[in-house]
Coordinates of C-alpha atoms and ligand atoms in Angstrom, one line a residue:
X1252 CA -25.9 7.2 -37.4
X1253 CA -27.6 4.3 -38.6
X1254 CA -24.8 2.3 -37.4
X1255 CA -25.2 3.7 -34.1
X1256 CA -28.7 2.4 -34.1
X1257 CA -28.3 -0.6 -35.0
X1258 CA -25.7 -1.5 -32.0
X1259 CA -28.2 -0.2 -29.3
X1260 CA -31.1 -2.1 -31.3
X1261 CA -28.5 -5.3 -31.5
X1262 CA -27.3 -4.5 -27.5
X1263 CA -31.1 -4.1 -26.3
X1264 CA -31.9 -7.6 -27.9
X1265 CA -28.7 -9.0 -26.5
X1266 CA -29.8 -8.0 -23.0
X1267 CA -33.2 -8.8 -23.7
X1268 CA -32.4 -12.4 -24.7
X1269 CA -30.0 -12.3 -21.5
X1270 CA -33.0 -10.9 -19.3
X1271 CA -35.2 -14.1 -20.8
X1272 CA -32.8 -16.7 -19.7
X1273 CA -31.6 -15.3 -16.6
X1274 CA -35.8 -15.5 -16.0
X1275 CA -35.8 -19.1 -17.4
X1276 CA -33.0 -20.4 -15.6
X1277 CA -34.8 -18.9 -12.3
X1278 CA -37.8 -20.7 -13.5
X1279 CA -35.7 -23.6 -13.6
X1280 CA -33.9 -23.8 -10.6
X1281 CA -37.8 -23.5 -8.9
X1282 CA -39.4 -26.1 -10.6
X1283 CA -37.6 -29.5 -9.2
X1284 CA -38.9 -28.6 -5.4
X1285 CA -43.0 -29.9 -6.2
X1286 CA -43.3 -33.5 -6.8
X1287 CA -42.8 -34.8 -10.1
X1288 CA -44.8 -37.6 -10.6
X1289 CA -43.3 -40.0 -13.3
X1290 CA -40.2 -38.8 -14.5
X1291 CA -39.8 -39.6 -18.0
X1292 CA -37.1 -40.8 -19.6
X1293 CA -35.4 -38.7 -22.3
X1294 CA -34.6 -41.0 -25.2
X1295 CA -31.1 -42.2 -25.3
X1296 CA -29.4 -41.2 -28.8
X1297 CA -29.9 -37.6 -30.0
X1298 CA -31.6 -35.9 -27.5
X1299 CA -29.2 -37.4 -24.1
X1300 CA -26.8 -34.6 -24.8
X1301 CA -29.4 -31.9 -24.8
X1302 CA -30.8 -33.3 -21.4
X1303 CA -27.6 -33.4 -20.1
X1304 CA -26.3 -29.9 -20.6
X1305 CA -29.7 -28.5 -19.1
X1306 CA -29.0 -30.4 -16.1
X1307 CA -25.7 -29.8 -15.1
X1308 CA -26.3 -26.4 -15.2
X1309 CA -29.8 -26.1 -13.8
X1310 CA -30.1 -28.8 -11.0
X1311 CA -27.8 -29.3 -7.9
X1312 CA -24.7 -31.5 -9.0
X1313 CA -25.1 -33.5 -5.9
X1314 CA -28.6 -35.6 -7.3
X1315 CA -28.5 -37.3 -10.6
X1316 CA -31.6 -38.0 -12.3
X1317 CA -32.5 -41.5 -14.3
X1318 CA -31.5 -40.1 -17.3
X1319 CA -27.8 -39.4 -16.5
X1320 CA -27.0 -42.7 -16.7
X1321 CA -25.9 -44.3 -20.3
X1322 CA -26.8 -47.6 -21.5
X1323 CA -23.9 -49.3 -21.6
X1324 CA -25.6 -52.6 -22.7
X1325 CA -28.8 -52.8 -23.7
X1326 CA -31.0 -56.5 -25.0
X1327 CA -33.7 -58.4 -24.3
X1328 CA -32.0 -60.2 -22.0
X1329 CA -31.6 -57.4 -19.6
X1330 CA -29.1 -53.9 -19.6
X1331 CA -26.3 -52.4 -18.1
X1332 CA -26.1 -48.4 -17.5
X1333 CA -23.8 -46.5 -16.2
X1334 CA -23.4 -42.9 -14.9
X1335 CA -20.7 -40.7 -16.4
X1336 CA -17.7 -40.0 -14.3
X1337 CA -18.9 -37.7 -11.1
X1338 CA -16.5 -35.2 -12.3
X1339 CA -17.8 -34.8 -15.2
X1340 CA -20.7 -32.8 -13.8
X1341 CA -18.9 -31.0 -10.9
X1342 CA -15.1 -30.9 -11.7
X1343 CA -14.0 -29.3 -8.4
X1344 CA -16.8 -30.9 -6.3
X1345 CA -16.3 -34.3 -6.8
X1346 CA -12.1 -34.7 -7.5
X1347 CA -12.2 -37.0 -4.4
X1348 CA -14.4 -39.2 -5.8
X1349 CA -13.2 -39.3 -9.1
X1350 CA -12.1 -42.6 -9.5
X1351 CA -15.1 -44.4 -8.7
X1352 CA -17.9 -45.5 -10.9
X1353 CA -21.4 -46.4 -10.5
X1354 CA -23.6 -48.7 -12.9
X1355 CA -27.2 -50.5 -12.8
X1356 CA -27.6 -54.4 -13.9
X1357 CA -31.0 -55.5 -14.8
X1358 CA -31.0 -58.9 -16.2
X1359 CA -34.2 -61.0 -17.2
X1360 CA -35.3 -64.2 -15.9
X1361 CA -33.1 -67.5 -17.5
X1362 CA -30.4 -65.2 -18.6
X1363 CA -26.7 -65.9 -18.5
X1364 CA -23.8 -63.1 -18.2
X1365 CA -21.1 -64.6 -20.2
X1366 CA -17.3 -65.1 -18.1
X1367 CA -15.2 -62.1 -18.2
X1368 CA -13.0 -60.2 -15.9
X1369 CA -12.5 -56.1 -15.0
X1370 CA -9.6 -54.3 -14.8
X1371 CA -11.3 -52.7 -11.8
X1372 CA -12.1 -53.9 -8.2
X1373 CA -16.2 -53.8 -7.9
X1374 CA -18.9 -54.0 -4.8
X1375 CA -22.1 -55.6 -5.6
X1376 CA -25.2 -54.9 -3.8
X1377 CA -28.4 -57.5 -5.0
X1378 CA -31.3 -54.9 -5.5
X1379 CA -34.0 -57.9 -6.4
X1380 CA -34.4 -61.3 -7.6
X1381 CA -32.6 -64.7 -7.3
X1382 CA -29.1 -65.4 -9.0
X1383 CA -25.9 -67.2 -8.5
X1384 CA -22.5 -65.8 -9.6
X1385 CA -19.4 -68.2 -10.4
X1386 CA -15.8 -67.0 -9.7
X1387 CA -13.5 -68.9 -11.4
X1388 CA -9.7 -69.5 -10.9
X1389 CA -7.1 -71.7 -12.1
X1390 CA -7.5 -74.0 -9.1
X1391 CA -11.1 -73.1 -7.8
X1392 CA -15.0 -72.5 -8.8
X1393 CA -17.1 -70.7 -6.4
X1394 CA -20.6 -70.5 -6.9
X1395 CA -22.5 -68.2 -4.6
X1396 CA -26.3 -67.8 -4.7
X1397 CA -27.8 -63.9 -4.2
X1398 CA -30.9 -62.4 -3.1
X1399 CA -32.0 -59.1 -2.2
X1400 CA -29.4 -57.6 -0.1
X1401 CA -26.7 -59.7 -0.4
X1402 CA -23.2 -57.7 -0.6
X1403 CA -20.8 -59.2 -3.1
X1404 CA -17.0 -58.4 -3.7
X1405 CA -15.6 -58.9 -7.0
X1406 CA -11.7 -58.8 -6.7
X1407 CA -9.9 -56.9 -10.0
X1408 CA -8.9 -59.8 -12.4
X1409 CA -11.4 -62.5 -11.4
X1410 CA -12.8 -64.3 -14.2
X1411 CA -16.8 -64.5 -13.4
X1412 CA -20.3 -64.9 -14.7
X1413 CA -23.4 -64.5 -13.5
X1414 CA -27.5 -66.5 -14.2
X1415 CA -30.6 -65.1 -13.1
X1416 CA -32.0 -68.2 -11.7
X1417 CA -35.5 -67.3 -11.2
X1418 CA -38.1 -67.5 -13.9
X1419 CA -40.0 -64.9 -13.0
X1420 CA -38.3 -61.8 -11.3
X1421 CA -35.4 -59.8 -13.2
X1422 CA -32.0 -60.1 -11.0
X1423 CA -31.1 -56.2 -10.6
X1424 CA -27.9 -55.3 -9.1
X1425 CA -26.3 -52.0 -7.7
X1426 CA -22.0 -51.6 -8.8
X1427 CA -19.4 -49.2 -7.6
X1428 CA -16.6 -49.8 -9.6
X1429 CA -12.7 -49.0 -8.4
X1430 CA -10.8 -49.1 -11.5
X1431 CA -6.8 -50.1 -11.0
X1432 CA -5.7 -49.0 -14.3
X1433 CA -6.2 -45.8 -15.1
X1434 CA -8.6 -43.1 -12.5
X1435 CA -12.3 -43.1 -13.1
X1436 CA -11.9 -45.6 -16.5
X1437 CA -12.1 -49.4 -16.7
X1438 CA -12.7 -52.1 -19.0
X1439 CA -15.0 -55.4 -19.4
X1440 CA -12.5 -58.3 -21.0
X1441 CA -14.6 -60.8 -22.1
X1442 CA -13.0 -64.6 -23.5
X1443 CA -15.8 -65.5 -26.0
X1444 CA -17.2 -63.0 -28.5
X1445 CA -19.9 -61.4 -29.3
X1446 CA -21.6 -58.8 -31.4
X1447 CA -21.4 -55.9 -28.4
X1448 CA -17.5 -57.0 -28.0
X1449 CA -14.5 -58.9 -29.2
X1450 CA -13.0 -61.6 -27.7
X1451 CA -9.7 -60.7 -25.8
X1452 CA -8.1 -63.6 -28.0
X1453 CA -8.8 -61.2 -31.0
X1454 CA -5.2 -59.2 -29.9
X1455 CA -2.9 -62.4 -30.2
X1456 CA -2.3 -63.6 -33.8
X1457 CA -4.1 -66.6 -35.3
X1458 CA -0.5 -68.3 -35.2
X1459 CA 0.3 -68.3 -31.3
X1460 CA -3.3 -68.7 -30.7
X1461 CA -3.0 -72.2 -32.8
X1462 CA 0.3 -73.1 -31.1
X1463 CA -1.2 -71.9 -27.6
X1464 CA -4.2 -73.7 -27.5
X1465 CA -2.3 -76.7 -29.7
X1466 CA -5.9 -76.9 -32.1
X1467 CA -5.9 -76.0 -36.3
X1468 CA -5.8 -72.2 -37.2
X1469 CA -9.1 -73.0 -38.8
X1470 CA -10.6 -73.8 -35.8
X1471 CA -9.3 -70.8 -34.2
X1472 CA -10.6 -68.4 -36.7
X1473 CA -14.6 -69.6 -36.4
X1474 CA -14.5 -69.7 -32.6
X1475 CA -12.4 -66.8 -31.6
X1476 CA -12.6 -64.2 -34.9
X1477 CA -16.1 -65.7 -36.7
X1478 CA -19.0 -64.6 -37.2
X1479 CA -21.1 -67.2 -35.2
X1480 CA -21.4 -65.4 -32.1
X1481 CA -22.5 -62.0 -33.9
X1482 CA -26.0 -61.9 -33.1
X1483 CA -25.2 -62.7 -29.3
X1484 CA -24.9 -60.1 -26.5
X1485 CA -23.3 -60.4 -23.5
X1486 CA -26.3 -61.6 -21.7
X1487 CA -27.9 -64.2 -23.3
X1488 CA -30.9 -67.1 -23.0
X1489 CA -29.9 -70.3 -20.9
X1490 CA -32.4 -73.1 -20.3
X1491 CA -33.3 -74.3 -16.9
X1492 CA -31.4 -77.5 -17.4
X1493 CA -28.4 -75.7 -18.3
X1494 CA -28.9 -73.5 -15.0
X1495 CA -29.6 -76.8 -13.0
X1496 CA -26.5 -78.3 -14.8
X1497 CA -24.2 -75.5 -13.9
X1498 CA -25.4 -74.5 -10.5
X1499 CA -25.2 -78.7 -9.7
X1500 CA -22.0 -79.4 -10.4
X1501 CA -20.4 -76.6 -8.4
X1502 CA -19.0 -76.0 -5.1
X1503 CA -20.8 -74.1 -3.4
X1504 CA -19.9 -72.6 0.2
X1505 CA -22.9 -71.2 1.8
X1506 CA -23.3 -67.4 2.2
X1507 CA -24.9 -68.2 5.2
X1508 CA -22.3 -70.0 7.2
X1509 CA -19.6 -67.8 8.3
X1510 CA -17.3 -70.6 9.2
X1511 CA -17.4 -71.9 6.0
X1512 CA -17.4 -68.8 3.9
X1513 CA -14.0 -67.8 2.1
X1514 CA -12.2 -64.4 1.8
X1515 CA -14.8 -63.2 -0.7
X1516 CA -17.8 -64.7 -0.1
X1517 CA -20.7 -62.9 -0.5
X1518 CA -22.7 -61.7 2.9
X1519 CA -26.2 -60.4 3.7
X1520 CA -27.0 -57.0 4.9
X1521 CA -30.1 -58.2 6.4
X1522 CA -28.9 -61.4 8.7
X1523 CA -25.1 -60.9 9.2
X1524 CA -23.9 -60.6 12.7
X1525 CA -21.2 -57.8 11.8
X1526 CA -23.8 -55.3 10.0
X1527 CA -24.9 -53.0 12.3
X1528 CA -28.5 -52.3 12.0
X1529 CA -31.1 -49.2 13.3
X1530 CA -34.8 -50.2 13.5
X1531 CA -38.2 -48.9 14.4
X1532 CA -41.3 -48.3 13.3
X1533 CA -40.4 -45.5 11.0
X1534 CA -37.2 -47.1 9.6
X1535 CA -34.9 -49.5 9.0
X1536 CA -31.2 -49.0 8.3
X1537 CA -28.2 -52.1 7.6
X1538 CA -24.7 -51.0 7.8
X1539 CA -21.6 -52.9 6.6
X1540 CA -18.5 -51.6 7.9
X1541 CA -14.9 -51.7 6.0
X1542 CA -13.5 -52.9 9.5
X1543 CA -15.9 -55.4 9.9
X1544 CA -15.4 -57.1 6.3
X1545 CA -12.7 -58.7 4.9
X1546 CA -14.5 -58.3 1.5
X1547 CA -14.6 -54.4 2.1
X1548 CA -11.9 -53.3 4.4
X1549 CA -8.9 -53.0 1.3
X1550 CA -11.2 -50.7 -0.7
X1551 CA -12.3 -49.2 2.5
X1552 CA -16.0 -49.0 1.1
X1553 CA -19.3 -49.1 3.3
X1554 CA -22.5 -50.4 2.5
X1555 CA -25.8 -49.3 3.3
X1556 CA -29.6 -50.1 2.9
X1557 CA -32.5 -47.5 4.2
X1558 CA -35.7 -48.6 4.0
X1559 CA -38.5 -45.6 5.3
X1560 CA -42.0 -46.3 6.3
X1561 CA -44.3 -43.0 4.6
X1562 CA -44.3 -40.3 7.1
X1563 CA -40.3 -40.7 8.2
X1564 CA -37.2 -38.9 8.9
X1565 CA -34.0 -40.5 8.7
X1566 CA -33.2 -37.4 11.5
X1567 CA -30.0 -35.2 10.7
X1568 CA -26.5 -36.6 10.8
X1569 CA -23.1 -36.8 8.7
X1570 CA -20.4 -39.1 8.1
X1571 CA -17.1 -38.6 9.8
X1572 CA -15.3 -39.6 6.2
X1573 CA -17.3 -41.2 4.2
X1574 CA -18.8 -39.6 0.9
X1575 CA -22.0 -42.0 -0.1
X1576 CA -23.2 -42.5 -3.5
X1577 CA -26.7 -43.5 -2.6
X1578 CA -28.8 -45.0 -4.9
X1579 CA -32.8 -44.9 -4.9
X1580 CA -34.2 -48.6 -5.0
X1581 CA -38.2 -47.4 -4.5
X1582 CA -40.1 -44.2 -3.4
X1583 CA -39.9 -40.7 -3.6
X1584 CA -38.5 -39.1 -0.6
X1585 CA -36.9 -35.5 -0.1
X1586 CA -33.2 -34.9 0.6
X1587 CA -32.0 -32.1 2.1
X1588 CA -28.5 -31.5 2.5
X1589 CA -26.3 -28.5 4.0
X1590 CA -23.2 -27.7 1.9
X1591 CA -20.8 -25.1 2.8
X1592 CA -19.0 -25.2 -0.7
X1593 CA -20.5 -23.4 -3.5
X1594 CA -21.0 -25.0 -7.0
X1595 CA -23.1 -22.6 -9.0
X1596 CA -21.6 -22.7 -12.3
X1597 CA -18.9 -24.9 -11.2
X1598 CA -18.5 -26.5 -15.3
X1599 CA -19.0 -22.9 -16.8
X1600 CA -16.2 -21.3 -14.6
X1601 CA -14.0 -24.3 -16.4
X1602 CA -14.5 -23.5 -19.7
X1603 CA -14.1 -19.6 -19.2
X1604 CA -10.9 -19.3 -17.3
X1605 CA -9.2 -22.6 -17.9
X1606 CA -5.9 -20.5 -17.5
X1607 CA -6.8 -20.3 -13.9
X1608 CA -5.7 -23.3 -13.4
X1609 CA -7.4 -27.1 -11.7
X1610 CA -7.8 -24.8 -8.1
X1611 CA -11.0 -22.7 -7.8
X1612 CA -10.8 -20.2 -4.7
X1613 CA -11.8 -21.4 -1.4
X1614 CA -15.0 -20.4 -0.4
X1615 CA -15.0 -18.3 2.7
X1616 CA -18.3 -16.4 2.4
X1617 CA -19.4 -18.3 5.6
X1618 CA -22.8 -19.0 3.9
X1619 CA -24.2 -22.3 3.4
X1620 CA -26.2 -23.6 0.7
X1621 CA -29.4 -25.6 1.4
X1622 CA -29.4 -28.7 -0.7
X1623 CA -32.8 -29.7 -1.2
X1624 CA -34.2 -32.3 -4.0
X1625 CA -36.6 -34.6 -4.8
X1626 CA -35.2 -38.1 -5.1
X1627 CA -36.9 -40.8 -7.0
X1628 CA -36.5 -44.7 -8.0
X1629 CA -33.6 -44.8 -10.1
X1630 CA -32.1 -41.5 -9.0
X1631 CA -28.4 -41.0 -7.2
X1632 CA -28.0 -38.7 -4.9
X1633 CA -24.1 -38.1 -2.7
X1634 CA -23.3 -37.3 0.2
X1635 CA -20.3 -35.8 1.1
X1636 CA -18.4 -36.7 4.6
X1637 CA -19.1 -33.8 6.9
X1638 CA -22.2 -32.0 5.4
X1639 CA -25.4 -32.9 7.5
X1640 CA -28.1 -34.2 6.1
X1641 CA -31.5 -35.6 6.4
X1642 CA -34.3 -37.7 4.3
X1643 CA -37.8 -37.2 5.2
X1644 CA -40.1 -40.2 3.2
X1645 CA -43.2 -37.6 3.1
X1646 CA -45.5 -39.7 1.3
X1647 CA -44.5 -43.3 -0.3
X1648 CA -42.2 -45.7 1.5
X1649 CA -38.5 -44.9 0.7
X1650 CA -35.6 -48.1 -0.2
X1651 CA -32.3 -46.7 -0.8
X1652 CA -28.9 -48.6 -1.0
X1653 CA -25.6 -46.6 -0.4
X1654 CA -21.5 -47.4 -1.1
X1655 CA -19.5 -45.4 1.2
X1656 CA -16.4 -44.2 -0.4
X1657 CA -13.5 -43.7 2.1
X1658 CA -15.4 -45.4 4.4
X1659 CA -12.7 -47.1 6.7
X1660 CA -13.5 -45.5 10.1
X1661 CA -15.9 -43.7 9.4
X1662 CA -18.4 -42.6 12.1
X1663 CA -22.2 -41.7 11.2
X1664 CA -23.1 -38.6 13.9
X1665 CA -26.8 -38.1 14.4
X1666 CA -27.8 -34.5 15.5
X1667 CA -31.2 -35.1 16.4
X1668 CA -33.0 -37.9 18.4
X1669 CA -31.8 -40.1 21.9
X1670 CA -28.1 -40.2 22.2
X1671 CA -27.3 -37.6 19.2
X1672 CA -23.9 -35.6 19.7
X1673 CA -25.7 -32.4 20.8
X1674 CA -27.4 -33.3 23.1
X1675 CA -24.3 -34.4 24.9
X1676 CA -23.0 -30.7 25.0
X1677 CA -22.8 -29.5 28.5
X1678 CA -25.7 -27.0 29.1
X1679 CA -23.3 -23.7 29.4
X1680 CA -21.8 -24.8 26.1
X1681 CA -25.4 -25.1 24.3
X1682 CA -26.5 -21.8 26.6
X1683 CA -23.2 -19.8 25.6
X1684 CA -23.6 -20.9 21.9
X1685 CA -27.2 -20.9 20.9
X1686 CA -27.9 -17.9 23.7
X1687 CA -30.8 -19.3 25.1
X1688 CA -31.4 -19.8 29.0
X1689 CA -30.5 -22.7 30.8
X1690 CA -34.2 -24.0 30.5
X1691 CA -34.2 -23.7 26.7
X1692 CA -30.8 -25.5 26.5
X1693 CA -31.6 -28.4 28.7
X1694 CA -35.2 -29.1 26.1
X1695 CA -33.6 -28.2 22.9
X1696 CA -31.2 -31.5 22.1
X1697 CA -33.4 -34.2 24.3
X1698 CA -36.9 -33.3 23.4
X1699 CA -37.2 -36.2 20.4
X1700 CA -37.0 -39.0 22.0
X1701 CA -37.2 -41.3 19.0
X1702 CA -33.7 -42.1 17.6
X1703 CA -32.3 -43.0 13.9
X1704 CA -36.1 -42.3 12.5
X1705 CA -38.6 -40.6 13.8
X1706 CA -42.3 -39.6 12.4
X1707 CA -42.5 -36.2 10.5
X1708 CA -45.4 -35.1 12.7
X1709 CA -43.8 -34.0 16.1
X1710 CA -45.6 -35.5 19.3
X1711 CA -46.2 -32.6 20.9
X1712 CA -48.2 -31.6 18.4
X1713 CA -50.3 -34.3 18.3
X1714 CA -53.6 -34.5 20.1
Ligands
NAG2142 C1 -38.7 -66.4 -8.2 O1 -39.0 -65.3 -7.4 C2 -40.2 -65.2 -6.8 C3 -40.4 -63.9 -6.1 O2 -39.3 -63.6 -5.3 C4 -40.4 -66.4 -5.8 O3 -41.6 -66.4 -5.2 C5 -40.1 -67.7 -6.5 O4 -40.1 -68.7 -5.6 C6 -38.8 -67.7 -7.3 N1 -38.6 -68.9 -8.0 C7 -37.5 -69.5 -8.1 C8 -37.5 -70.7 -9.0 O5 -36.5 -69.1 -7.5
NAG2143 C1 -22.6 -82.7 -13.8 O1 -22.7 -83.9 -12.9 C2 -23.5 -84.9 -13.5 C3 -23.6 -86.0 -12.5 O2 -23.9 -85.5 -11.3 C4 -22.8 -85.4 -14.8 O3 -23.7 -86.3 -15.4 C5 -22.7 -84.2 -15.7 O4 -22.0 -84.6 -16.9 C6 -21.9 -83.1 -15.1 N1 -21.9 -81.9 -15.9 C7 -20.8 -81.2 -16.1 C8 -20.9 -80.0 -17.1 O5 -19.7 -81.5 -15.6
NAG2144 C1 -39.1 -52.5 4.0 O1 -39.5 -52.7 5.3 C2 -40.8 -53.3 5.3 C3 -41.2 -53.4 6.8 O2 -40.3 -54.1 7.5 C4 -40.8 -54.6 4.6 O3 -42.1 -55.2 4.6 C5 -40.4 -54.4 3.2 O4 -40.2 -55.7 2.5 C6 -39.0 -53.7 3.1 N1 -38.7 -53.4 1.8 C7 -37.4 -53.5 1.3 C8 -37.2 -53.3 -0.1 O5 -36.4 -53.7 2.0
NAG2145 C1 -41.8 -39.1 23.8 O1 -42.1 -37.9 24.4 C2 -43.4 -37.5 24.3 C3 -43.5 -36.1 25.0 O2 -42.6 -35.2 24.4 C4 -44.3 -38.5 25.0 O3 -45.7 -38.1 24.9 C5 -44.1 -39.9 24.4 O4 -44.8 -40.8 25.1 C6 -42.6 -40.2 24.4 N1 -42.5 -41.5 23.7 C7 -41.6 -42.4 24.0 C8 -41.5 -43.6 23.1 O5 -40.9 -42.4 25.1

């Protein structure tokens, strides 16, 4: 009897407990709609991991918060953070994109990122502040200097390094990373040590290094394997005159002369002839094109700045084939998004049935889920090819840069606004479909007459 008892008491608790967290997790999933003022960053260290399982399992896997990334370098001199591998949230959701990676530079005023080279291909985008970078090969040095919104392509293999130039303003920098190697994973290979890593030298034996470089084994040892680097990151202190002496004594073709500009040359999003641009007084929008850029067409990646006046939508469109990986530069805006796949408990459904193997079942409910989220500075939000979406800049000013993966021929469709697909229907086609009469049908696609942005107070409401 008493054993008896004890189940139901055991089983009511168990469903109680269940009943609590089904009620949280409601809770949860309610809360990110209203405006969070300052998002604060969870500590990185012991509590990430806690932060981490809460939001994978509580928050739409399409926007990732500040805290998802991971320092991956952190000094005085400035950091680097990256965000996990997309699949890592969303297994099924984001296999496509899989291989790509994307990580934040920040790096202070007179500081120098030492020469090393990626086992990855990498697209730049210069968030703020004044730099040059250096590519070096066995026969050339290119030095290019960046500003806001310049677009740089570092090939796979090139050795490089980077100075913040200005003594002021941080240099802060936007990467998607393509690794070659090995899907998803890459590595920094860096010549001269330091504490955060080893030289690559450190793999050859003291012997062939001495022979290699024909200097004493001695020698070797302190500048390769000793300690006098420890101490030293990979961004570290260089004085004006050094950046004067470096920057000098270079060649350096001019990012703003096609003619003279090289394979790789960086390019500006704001001045290029071959971006294609969208302005009014709502917004402004810079497009880079794979087709148009010899720095972009092999990866086949697009690149994109948004900046939105308070009060704006960037009105509803999709992209033919890319998926963007759009990163939040300033602002607060809201994203809404509309997803025919389903996701809820996309990483649980892993761990439970693994034996069901990599494919989940296709979704055919015919139901769409309404993506919407509050997107801040610092935050990443995607956008998959073919789901519509929309940002409406309610009340700040929204900067957002974007790397369009898959990106080569990709068409952006607008459904709202002058010239948007719809609205290009023929009437019976709108009449048949949305079963409205003929009157209804003519108004319903042509009656904004704004295009790209447009204010979030209609007109014809206005007095
Ligand atoms: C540093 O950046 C600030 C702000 O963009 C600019 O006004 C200043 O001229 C820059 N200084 C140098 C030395 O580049
Ligand atoms: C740079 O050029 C100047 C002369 O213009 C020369 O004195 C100096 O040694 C050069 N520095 C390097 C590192 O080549
Ligand atoms: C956004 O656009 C406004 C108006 O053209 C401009 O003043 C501002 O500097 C821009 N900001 C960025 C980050 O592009
Ligand atoms: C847009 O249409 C509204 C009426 O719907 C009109 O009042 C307004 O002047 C138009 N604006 C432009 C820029 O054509």
């Amino acid at each position: 009897m008493t054993m008896t008892k004890k189940l139901i008491i055991t089983l009511l608790l168990l469903i109680s407990i269940a009943f609590v967290h089904c009620l949280a997790f409601h809770v949860e999933l309610e809360e990110f709609e209203p405006p969070r003022q300052e998002e604060q960053e969870a500590p990185v260290g012991e509590g990430s991991g806690e932060g981490w399982q809460e939001e994978s399992t509580s928050e739409f896997p399409y926007h990732f918060r500040k805290r998802s990334f991971k320092n991956w370098f952190q000094s005085k001199e400035g950091f680097v953070k990256m965000l996990p591998k997309f699949t890592k949230r969303a297994p099924n959701l984001f296999r496509g994109i899989e291989n790509y990676r994307f990580s934040l530079y920040d790096m202070e005023p007179n500081s120098f990122l030492v020469p090393l080279h990626l086992d990855a291909d990498s697209v730049v985008i210069i968030l703020q502040g004044h730099g040059v970078a250096e590519f070096v090969t066995a026969k050339t040095k290119e030095l290019f200097h960046l500003t806001k919104g310049d677009v740089v392509r570092l090939p796979s293999g090139i050795t490089h390094f980077a100075i913040n130039t200005n003594q002021t303003v941080p240099l802060r920098f936007a990467k998607i990373t393509i690794p070659v190697n090995n899907p998803g994973q890459f590595q920094n290979y860096f010549s001269a040590p330091s504490q955060f890593q080893q030289s690559y030298f450190t793999g050859f034996s003291k012997e062939v290094l001495s022979a290699s470089f024909n200097i004493p084994e001695e020698l070797v040892g302190r500048i390769f394997f000793g300690p006098q680097q420890m101490g030293q990151g990979i961004m570290r202190r260089i004085t004006p005159d050094q950046i004067k002496e470096l920057t000098e004594n270079s060649t350096s073709p001019s990012n703003k002369h096609k003619d003279k500009s090289t394979k790789f040359s960086p390019f500006s999003l704001f001045t290029h002839d071959s971006v294609s641009s969208y302005t009014n007084d709502f917004g402004h929008f810079h497009e880079a094109h794979p087709e148009s850029f010899d720095q972009l067409q092999d990866l086949q990646i697009a690149v994109t700045w948004t900046n939105m006046t308070q009060g704006s939508v960037f009105l509803p469109q999709y992209n033919s084939k890319a998926t963007f990986v759009t990163f939040v530069e300033n602002g607060c805006a809201r994203y809404e998004m509309a997803s025919p796949y389903s996701f809820q408990g996309e990483q649980q459904q892993q761990q439970w049935w693994p034996e069901q193997g990599e494919e989940k079942e296709e979704d055919m409910s015919g139901q769409v889920h309404k993506i919407v989220s509050r997107v801040c500075k610092s935050d990443v939000f995607i956008i998959p090819a073919g789901h519509p979406f929309t940002i409406v800049s309610h009340d700040e000013n929204f900067v957002s840069v974007g790397f369009g993966i898959y990106a080569s021929n990709s068409i952006r469709t607008f459904l709202a606004g002058q010239g948007n697909v719809l609205s290009n229907l023929d009437t019976v086609a709108t009449r048949v479909a949305f079963g409205v009469g003929s009157k209804v049908a003519e108004k319903l696609f042509t009656s904004q007459n704004y295009s790209h942005f447009a204010p979030t107070t209609p007109s014809h409401q206005q007095s």
